[in-house]
PDB file of N, CA and C in Angstrom:
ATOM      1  N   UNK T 235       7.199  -7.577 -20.049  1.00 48.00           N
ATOM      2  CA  UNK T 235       7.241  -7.771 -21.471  1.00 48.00           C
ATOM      3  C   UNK T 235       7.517  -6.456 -22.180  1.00 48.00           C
ATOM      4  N   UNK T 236       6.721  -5.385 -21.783  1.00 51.00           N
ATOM      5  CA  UNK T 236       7.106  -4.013 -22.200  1.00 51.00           C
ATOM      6  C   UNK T 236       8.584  -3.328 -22.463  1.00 51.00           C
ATOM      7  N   UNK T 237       9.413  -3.954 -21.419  1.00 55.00           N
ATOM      8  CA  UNK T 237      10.894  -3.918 -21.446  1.00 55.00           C
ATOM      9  C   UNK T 237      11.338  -4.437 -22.363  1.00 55.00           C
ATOM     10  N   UNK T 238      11.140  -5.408 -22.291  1.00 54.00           N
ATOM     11  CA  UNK T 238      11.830  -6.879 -23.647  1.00 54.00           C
ATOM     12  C   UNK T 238      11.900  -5.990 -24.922  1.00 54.00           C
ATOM     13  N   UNK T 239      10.604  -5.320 -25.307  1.00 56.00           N
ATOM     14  CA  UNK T 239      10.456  -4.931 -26.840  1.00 56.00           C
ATOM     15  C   UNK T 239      11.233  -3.776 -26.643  1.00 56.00           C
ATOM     16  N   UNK T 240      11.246  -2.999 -25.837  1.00 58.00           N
ATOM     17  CA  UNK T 240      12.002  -1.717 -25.687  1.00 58.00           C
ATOM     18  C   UNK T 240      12.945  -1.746 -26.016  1.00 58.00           C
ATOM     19  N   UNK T 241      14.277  -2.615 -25.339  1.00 63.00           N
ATOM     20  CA  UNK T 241      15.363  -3.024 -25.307  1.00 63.00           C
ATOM     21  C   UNK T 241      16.250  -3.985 -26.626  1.00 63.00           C
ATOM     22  N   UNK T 242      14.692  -4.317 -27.525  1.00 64.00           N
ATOM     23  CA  UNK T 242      15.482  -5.034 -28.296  1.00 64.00           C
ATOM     24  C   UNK T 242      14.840  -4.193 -29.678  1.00 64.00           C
ATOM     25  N   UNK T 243      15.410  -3.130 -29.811  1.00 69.00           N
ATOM     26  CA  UNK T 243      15.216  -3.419 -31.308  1.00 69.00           C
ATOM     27  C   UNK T 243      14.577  -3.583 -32.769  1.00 69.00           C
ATOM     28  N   UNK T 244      13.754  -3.455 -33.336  1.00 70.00           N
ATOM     29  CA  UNK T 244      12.837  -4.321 -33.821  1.00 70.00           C
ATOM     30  C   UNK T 244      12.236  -5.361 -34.094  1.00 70.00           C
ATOM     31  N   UNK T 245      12.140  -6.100 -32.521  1.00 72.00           N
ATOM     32  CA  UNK T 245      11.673  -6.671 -31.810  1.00 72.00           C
ATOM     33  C   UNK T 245       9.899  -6.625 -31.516  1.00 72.00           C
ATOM     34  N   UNK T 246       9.271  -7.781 -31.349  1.00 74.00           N
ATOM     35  CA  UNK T 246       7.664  -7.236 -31.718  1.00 74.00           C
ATOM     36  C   UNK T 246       7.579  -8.577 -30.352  1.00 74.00           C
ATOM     37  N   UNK T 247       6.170  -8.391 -29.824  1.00 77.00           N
ATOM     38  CA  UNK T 247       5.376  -9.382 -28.919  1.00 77.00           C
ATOM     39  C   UNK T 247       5.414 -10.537 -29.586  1.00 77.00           C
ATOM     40  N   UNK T 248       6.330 -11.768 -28.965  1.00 80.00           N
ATOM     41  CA  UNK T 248       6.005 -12.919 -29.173  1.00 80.00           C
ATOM     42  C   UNK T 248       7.155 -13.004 -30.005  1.00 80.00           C
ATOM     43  N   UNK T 249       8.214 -12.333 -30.225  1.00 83.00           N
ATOM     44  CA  UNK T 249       9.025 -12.635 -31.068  1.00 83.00           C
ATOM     45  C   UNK T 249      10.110 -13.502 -30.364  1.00 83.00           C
ATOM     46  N   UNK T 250      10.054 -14.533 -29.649  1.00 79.00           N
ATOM     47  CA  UNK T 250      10.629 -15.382 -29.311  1.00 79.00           C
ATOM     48  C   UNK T 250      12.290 -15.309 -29.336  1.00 79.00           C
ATOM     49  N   UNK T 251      12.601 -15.565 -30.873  1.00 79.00           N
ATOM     50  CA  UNK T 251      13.761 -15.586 -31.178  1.00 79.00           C
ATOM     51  C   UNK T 251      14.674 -14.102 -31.353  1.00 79.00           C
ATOM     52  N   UNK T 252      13.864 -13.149 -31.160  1.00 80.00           N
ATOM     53  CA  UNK T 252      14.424 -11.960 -31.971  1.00 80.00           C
ATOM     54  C   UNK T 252      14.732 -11.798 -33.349  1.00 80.00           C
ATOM     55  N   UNK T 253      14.263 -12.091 -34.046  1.00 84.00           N
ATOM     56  CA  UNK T 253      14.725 -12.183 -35.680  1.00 84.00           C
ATOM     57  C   UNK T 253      13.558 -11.250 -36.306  1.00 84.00           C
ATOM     58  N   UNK T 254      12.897 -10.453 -35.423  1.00 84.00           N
ATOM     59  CA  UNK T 254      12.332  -9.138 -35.711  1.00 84.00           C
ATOM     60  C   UNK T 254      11.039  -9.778 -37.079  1.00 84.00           C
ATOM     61  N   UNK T 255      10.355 -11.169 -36.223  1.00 86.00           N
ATOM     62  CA  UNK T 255       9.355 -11.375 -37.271  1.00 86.00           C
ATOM     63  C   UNK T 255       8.739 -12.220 -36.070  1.00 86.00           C
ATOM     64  N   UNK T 256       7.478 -12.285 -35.991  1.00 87.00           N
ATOM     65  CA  UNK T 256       6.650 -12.990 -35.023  1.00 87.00           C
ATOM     66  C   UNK T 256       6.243 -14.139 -36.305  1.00 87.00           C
ATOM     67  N   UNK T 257       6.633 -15.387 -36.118  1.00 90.00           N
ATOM     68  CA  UNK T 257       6.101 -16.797 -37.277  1.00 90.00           C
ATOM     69  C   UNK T 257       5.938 -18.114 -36.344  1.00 90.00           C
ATOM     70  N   UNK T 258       6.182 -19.082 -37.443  1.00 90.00           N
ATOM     71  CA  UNK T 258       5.846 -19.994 -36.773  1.00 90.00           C
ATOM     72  C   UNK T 258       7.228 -21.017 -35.686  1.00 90.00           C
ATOM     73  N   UNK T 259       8.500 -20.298 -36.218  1.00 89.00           N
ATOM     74  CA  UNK T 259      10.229 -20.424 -35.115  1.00 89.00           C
ATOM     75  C   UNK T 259       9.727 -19.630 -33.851  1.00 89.00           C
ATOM     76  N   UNK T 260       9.093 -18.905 -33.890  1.00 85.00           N
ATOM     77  CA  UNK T 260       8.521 -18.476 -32.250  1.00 85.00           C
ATOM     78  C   UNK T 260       8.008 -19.305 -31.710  1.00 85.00           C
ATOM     79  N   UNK T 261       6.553 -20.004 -32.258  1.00 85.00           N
ATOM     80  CA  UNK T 261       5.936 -20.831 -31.637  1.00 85.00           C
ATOM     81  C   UNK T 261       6.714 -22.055 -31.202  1.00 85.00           C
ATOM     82  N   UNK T 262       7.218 -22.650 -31.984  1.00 85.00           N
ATOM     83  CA  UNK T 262       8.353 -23.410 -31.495  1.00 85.00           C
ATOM     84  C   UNK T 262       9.385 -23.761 -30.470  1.00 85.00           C
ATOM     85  N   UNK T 263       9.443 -22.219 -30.676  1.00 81.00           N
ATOM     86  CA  UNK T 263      11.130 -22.010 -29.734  1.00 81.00           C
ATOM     87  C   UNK T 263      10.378 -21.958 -28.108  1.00 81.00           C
ATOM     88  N   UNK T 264       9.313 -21.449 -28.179  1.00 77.00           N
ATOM     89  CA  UNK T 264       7.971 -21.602 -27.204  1.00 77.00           C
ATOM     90  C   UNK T 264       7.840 -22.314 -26.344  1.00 77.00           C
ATOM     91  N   UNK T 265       7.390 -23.445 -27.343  1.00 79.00           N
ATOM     92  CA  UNK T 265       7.051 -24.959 -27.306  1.00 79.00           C
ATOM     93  C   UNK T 265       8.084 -25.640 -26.508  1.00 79.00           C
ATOM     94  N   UNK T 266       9.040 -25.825 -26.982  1.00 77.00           N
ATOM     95  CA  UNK T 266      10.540 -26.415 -26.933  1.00 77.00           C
ATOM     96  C   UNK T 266      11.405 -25.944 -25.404  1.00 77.00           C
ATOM     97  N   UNK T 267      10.819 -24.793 -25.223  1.00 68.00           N
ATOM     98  CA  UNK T 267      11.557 -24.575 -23.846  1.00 68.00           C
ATOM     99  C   UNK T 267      10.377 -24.639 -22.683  1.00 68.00           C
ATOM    100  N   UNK T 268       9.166 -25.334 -23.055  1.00 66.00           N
ATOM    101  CA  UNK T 268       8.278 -25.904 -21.934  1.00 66.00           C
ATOM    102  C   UNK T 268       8.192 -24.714 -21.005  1.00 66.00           C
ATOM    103  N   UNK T 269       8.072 -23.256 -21.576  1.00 58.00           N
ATOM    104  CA  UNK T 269       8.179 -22.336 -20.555  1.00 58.00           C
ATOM    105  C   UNK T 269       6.378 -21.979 -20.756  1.00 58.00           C
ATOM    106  N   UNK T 270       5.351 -22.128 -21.697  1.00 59.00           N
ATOM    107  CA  UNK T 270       4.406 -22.192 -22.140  1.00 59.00           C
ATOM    108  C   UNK T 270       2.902 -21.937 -21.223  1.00 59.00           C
ATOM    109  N   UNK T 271       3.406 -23.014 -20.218  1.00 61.00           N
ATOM    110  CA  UNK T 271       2.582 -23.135 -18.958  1.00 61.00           C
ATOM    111  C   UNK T 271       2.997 -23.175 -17.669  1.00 61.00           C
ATOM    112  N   UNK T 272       4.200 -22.413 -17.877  1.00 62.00           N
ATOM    113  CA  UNK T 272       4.896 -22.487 -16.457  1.00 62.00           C
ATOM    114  C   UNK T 272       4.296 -21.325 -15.716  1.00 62.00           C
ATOM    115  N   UNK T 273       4.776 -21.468 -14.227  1.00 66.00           N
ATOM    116  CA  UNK T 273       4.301 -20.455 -13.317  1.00 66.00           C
ATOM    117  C   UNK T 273       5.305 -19.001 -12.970  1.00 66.00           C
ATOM    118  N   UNK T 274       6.645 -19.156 -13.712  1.00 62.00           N
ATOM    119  CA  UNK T 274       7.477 -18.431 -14.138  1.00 62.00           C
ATOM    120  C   UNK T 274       7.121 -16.799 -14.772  1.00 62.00           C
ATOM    121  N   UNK T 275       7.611 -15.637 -13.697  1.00 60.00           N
ATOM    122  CA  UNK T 275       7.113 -14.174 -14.454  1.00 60.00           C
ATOM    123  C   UNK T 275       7.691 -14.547 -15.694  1.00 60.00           C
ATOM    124  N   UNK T 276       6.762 -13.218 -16.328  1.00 57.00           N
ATOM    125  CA  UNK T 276       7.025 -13.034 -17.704  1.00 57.00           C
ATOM    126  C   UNK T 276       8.264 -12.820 -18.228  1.00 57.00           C
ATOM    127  N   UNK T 277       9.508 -11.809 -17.134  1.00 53.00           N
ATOM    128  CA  UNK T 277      10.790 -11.200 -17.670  1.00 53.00           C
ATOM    129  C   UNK T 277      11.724 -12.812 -17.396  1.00 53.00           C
ATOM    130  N   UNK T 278      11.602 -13.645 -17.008  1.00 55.00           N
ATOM    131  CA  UNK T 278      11.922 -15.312 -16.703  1.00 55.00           C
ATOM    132  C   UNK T 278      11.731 -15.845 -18.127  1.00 55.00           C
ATOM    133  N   UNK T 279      10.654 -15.529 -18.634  1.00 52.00           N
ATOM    134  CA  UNK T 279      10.346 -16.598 -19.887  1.00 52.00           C
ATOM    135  C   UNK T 279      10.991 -16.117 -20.792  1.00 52.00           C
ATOM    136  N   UNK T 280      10.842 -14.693 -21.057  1.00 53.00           N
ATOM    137  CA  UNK T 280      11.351 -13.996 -22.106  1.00 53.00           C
ATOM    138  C   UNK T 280      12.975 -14.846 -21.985  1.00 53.00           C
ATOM    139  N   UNK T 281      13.944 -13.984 -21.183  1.00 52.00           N
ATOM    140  CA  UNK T 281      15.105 -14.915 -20.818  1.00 52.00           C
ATOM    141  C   UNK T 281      15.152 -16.032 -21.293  1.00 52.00           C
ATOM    142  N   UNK T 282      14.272 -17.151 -21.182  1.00 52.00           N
ATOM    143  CA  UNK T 282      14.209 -18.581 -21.559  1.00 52.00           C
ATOM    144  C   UNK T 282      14.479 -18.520 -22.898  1.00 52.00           C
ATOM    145  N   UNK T 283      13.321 -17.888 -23.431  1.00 51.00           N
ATOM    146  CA  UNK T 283      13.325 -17.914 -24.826  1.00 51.00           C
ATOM    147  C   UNK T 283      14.421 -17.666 -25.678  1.00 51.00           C
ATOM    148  N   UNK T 284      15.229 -16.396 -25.275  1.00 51.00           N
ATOM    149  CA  UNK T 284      16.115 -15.466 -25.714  1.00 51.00           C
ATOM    150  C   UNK T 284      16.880 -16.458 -25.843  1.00 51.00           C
ATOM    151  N   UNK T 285      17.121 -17.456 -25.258  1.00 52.00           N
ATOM    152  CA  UNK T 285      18.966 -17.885 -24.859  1.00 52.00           C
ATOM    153  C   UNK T 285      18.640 -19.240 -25.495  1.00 52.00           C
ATOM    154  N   UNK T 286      17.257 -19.636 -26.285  1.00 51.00           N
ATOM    155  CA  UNK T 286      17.044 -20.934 -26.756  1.00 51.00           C
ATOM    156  C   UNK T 286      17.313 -20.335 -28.500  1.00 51.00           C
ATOM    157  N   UNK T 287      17.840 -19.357 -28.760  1.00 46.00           N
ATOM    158  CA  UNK T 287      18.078 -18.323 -30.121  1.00 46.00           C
ATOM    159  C   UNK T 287      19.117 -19.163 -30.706  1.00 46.00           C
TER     160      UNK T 287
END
């Protein structure tokens, strides 16, 4: 996860979408890609998330 924020930007924890605001389109975008409770590393989910933008 440490990478993720590095690499992007003003980019913050949990910022799902990248739109450089942690709200409630994160939780969502979250939600929506059922990555939530998966057994999937962390640099996997991030990915997930990113490409559901």
């Amino acid at each position: 996860m440490h990478t993720h924020i590095t690499d992007s930007p003003g980019s913050r924890l949990g910022d799902t979408n990248l739109d450089s605001r942690f709200d409630s389109a994160d939780l969502v975008s979250a939600f929506q890609g059922a990555t939530y409770e998966s057994n999937q590393p962390t640099a996997q989910r991030v990915l997930t998330f990113a490409s559901r933008d």
